[in-house]
Amino acid sequence: MKIYTKTGDKGETSLLGGTRVTKSHLRIDAYGTIDELNAHLGFLRDQEMNQKRAEKLTRIQDRLFVVGAMLASDPEKKAVNIPELTKEDVLFLEAEIDLMESGLPPLKNFILPGGHPVVSYAHITRTVCRRAERAIIMLGESSTVEELIPEYINRLSDYLFVLGRQLALELQIQEITWRPGK
């Protein structure tokens, strides 16, 4: 199978199920941003200090492929067989957040992203996740979106924020708190 099909050369693509839409369609933007998020997550996973959590990050990447497939499917054509996102996937993220937070100092102020490249990259990944969430919400205003998708993506952005804090702790990086006007 060739990687290029030439069917998208005029600005259209196919959803799973065969429906043709423009490449600027909200559905394409939503799953395209999930794809971008997955690439950023892969880069974050590949950082040496994340090798101990590589399996968990790979599990999240797998779930992002599921989310992408769900978003890439024509909601009017249910014949497409794709894996499901489950409540257990959300609970996994919540458990991981709780585990990391149990060893972190309480959060009393906003944190300025930075302090170390890997910490910064966790925050970049978080902001891409938030953009994906906004694209999904916008899509949901005009089309069907499985209700677990925004919940999972919202929880994932929380996970990435806490991961950034956890990385700072592991690297012994002093978090910089935002103090307005200072």
mmCIF file of C-alpha atoms in Angstrom:
data_model
loop_
_atom_site.group_PDB
_atom_site.id
_atom_site.type_symbol
_atom_site.label_atom_id
_atom_site.label_comp_id
_atom_site.label_asym_id
_atom_site.label_seq_id
_atom_site.Cartn_x
_atom_site.Cartn_y
_atom_site.Cartn_z
ATOM 1 C CA MET A 1 0.000 0.000 0.000
ATOM 2 C CA LYS A 2 1.379 3.405 -0.947
ATOM 3 C CA ILE A 3 1.453 6.152 1.657
ATOM 4 C CA TYR A 4 0.053 8.642 -0.815
ATOM 5 C CA THR A 5 -3.342 8.204 -2.425
ATOM 6 C CA LYS A 6 -3.747 11.610 -4.108
ATOM 7 C CA THR A 7 -7.394 11.628 -2.944
ATOM 8 C CA GLY A 8 -6.712 14.573 -0.627
ATOM 9 C CA ASP A 9 -4.953 16.788 -3.127
ATOM 10 C CA LYS A 10 -7.979 19.044 -3.511
ATOM 11 C CA GLY A 11 -8.496 19.637 0.223
ATOM 12 C CA GLU A 12 -10.832 16.776 1.112
ATOM 13 C CA THR A 13 -10.369 13.604 3.095
ATOM 14 C CA SER A 14 -12.464 10.627 4.165
ATOM 15 C CA LEU A 15 -13.780 9.887 7.610
ATOM 16 C CA LEU A 16 -13.873 6.296 8.805
ATOM 17 C CA GLY A 17 -17.051 5.108 7.151
ATOM 18 C CA GLY A 18 -16.227 6.773 3.831
ATOM 19 C CA THR A 19 -17.872 10.190 4.170
ATOM 20 C CA ARG A 20 -15.817 12.884 2.406
ATOM 21 C CA VAL A 21 -15.260 16.185 4.232
ATOM 22 C CA THR A 22 -12.979 19.186 3.791
ATOM 23 C CA LYS A 23 -9.669 19.070 5.600
ATOM 24 C CA SER A 24 -10.773 22.189 7.475
ATOM 25 C CA HIS A 25 -13.789 20.347 8.960
ATOM 26 C CA LEU A 26 -14.078 20.574 12.763
ATOM 27 C CA ARG A 27 -13.864 16.779 13.012
ATOM 28 C CA ILE A 28 -10.542 16.757 11.132
ATOM 29 C CA ASP A 29 -9.214 19.548 13.365
ATOM 30 C CA ALA A 30 -10.243 17.608 16.483
ATOM 31 C CA TYR A 31 -8.612 14.318 15.570
ATOM 32 C CA GLY A 32 -5.643 16.085 13.983
ATOM 33 C CA THR A 33 -4.981 17.852 17.264
ATOM 34 C CA ILE A 34 -5.237 14.513 19.078
ATOM 35 C CA ASP A 35 -2.607 13.185 16.645
ATOM 36 C CA GLU A 36 -0.383 16.180 17.446
ATOM 37 C CA LEU A 37 -0.915 15.579 21.165
ATOM 38 C CA ASN A 38 0.070 11.940 20.718
ATOM 39 C CA ALA A 39 3.317 12.974 18.996
ATOM 40 C CA HIS A 40 4.153 15.389 21.826
ATOM 41 C CA LEU A 41 3.357 12.680 24.374
ATOM 42 C CA GLY A 42 5.702 10.316 22.540
ATOM 43 C CA PHE A 43 8.490 12.879 22.759
ATOM 44 C CA LEU A 44 7.796 13.347 26.460
ATOM 45 C CA ARG A 45 7.792 9.566 26.962
ATOM 46 C CA ASP A 46 11.148 9.309 25.160
ATOM 47 C CA GLN A 47 12.901 11.559 27.674
ATOM 48 C CA GLU A 48 15.336 9.440 29.656
ATOM 49 C CA MET A 49 13.877 10.377 33.028
ATOM 50 C CA ASN A 50 10.460 9.117 31.884
ATOM 51 C CA GLN A 51 11.670 5.593 31.151
ATOM 52 C CA LYS A 52 10.254 4.479 34.500
ATOM 53 C CA ARG A 53 6.803 5.657 33.379
ATOM 54 C CA ALA A 54 7.166 4.770 29.694
ATOM 55 C CA GLU A 55 4.636 1.935 29.958
ATOM 56 C CA LYS A 56 2.010 4.254 31.436
ATOM 57 C CA LEU A 57 2.669 6.937 28.829
ATOM 58 C CA THR A 58 2.454 4.330 26.071
ATOM 59 C CA ARG A 59 -0.892 3.218 27.503
ATOM 60 C CA ILE A 60 -2.098 6.826 27.269
ATOM 61 C CA GLN A 61 -0.829 7.041 23.684
ATOM 62 C CA ASP A 62 -2.820 3.918 22.860
ATOM 63 C CA ARG A 63 -5.935 5.534 24.308
ATOM 64 C CA LEU A 64 -5.269 8.648 22.216
ATOM 65 C CA PHE A 65 -5.292 6.454 19.105
ATOM 66 C CA VAL A 66 -8.698 5.199 20.218
ATOM 67 C CA VAL A 67 -9.904 8.782 20.753
ATOM 68 C CA GLY A 68 -8.564 9.730 17.321
ATOM 69 C CA ALA A 69 -10.358 6.814 15.676
ATOM 70 C CA MET A 70 -13.595 7.686 17.457
ATOM 71 C CA LEU A 71 -13.338 11.291 16.300
ATOM 72 C CA ALA A 72 -12.386 10.228 12.758
ATOM 73 C CA SER A 73 -15.537 8.131 12.462
ATOM 74 C CA ASP A 74 -18.662 9.419 10.793
ATOM 75 C CA PRO A 75 -21.212 9.506 13.642
ATOM 76 C CA GLU A 76 -23.969 8.722 11.138
ATOM 77 C CA LYS A 77 -22.310 5.424 10.151
ATOM 78 C CA LYS A 78 -21.915 3.131 13.144
ATOM 79 C CA ALA A 79 -20.640 0.214 11.037
ATOM 80 C CA VAL A 80 -17.010 1.135 11.711
ATOM 81 C CA ASN A 81 -15.468 -1.260 14.244
ATOM 82 C CA ILE A 82 -13.091 0.658 16.544
ATOM 83 C CA PRO A 83 -11.961 0.063 20.128
ATOM 84 C CA GLU A 84 -13.800 1.872 22.895
ATOM 85 C CA LEU A 85 -12.741 4.411 25.461
ATOM 86 C CA THR A 86 -13.984 3.321 28.881
ATOM 87 C CA LYS A 87 -14.577 4.845 32.296
ATOM 88 C CA GLU A 88 -11.637 2.716 33.474
ATOM 89 C CA ASP A 89 -9.388 4.792 31.202
ATOM 90 C CA VAL A 90 -10.469 7.955 33.041
ATOM 91 C CA LEU A 91 -10.069 6.218 36.410
ATOM 92 C CA PHE A 92 -6.524 5.174 35.445
ATOM 93 C CA LEU A 93 -5.590 8.839 34.914
ATOM 94 C CA GLU A 94 -7.245 9.855 38.180
ATOM 95 C CA ALA A 95 -5.350 7.164 40.083
ATOM 96 C CA GLU A 96 -2.068 8.288 38.541
ATOM 97 C CA ILE A 97 -2.819 11.924 39.415
ATOM 98 C CA ASP A 98 -3.656 10.967 43.001
ATOM 99 C CA LEU A 99 -0.472 8.922 43.308
ATOM 100 C CA MET A 100 1.739 11.756 42.075
ATOM 101 C CA GLU A 101 -0.075 14.418 44.120
ATOM 102 C CA SER A 102 0.387 12.416 47.319
ATOM 103 C CA GLY A 103 4.106 13.207 47.203
ATOM 104 C CA LEU A 104 3.892 16.801 45.984
ATOM 105 C CA PRO A 105 3.691 19.939 48.093
ATOM 106 C CA PRO A 106 0.184 21.412 48.136
ATOM 107 C CA LEU A 107 -0.525 23.806 45.281
ATOM 108 C CA LYS A 108 -1.247 27.317 46.569
ATOM 109 C CA ASN A 109 -0.403 29.408 43.502
ATOM 110 C CA PHE A 110 -0.298 29.067 39.745
ATOM 111 C CA ILE A 111 2.953 27.554 38.500
ATOM 112 C CA LEU A 112 4.952 29.187 35.730
ATOM 113 C CA PRO A 113 5.953 26.484 33.227
ATOM 114 C CA GLY A 114 9.679 25.887 33.056
ATOM 115 C CA GLY A 115 12.733 25.188 35.143
ATOM 116 C CA HIS A 116 14.033 22.312 33.029
ATOM 117 C CA PRO A 117 13.455 21.257 29.401
ATOM 118 C CA VAL A 118 11.548 18.089 30.331
ATOM 119 C CA VAL A 119 9.309 20.001 32.747
ATOM 120 C CA SER A 120 8.664 22.598 30.050
ATOM 121 C CA TYR A 121 7.852 19.851 27.595
ATOM 122 C CA ALA A 122 5.281 18.369 29.960
ATOM 123 C CA HIS A 123 3.607 21.778 30.031
ATOM 124 C CA ILE A 124 3.772 22.145 26.236
ATOM 125 C CA THR A 125 2.111 18.742 25.945
ATOM 126 C CA ARG A 126 -0.528 19.875 28.451
ATOM 127 C CA THR A 127 -1.318 22.986 26.403
ATOM 128 C CA VAL A 128 -1.695 20.919 23.225
ATOM 129 C CA CYS A 129 -4.049 18.693 25.214
ATOM 130 C CA ARG A 130 -6.111 21.733 26.198
ATOM 131 C CA ARG A 131 -6.252 22.818 22.544
ATOM 132 C CA ALA A 132 -7.449 19.340 21.596
ATOM 133 C CA GLU A 133 -10.113 19.620 24.284
ATOM 134 C CA ARG A 134 -11.304 22.952 22.863
ATOM 135 C CA ALA A 135 -11.474 21.463 19.345
ATOM 136 C CA ILE A 136 -13.480 18.499 20.663
ATOM 137 C CA ILE A 137 -15.898 20.766 22.540
ATOM 138 C CA MET A 138 -16.347 22.920 19.431
ATOM 139 C CA LEU A 139 -17.045 19.809 17.343
ATOM 140 C CA GLY A 140 -19.566 18.657 19.944
ATOM 141 C CA GLU A 141 -21.522 21.873 19.515
ATOM 142 C CA SER A 142 -22.472 20.861 15.969
ATOM 143 C CA SER A 143 -22.000 17.092 15.825
ATOM 144 C CA THR A 144 -22.093 13.968 17.932
ATOM 145 C CA VAL A 145 -19.063 13.360 20.153
ATOM 146 C CA GLU A 146 -18.933 10.437 22.569
ATOM 147 C CA GLU A 147 -19.319 12.041 26.012
ATOM 148 C CA LEU A 148 -16.364 10.167 27.531
ATOM 149 C CA ILE A 149 -13.920 11.790 25.083
ATOM 150 C CA PRO A 150 -13.948 15.321 26.577
ATOM 151 C CA GLU A 151 -13.849 13.844 30.078
ATOM 152 C CA TYR A 152 -10.774 11.753 29.232
ATOM 153 C CA ILE A 153 -8.980 14.639 27.517
ATOM 154 C CA ASN A 154 -9.776 17.003 30.391
ATOM 155 C CA ARG A 155 -8.381 14.486 32.877
ATOM 156 C CA LEU A 156 -5.321 13.948 30.672
ATOM 157 C CA SER A 157 -4.504 17.665 30.788
ATOM 158 C CA ASP A 158 -4.732 17.475 34.592
ATOM 159 C CA TYR A 159 -2.435 14.452 34.524
ATOM 160 C CA LEU A 160 0.094 16.317 32.367
ATOM 161 C CA PHE A 161 0.055 19.309 34.718
ATOM 162 C CA VAL A 162 0.718 17.085 37.727
ATOM 163 C CA LEU A 163 3.351 15.165 35.764
ATOM 164 C CA GLY A 164 5.151 18.463 35.137
ATOM 165 C CA ARG A 165 5.136 19.098 38.878
ATOM 166 C CA GLN A 166 6.302 15.534 39.573
ATOM 167 C CA LEU A 167 9.157 15.909 37.078
ATOM 168 C CA ALA A 168 10.224 19.157 38.757
ATOM 169 C CA LEU A 169 10.276 17.377 42.109
ATOM 170 C CA GLU A 170 12.310 14.459 40.731
ATOM 171 C CA LEU A 171 14.774 16.873 39.105
ATOM 172 C CA GLN A 172 14.918 18.948 42.310
ATOM 173 C CA ILE A 173 13.809 22.003 40.352
ATOM 174 C CA GLN A 174 12.260 24.818 42.359
ATOM 175 C CA GLU A 175 8.797 25.528 40.936
ATOM 176 C CA ILE A 176 8.312 29.174 40.086
ATOM 177 C CA THR A 177 4.967 30.358 41.394
ATOM 178 C CA TRP A 178 3.130 33.156 39.667
ATOM 179 C CA ARG A 179 2.785 36.216 41.818
ATOM 180 C CA PRO A 180 0.824 38.919 39.994
ATOM 181 C CA GLY A 181 2.704 42.191 39.676
ATOM 182 C CA LYS A 182 5.951 40.851 41.109
#
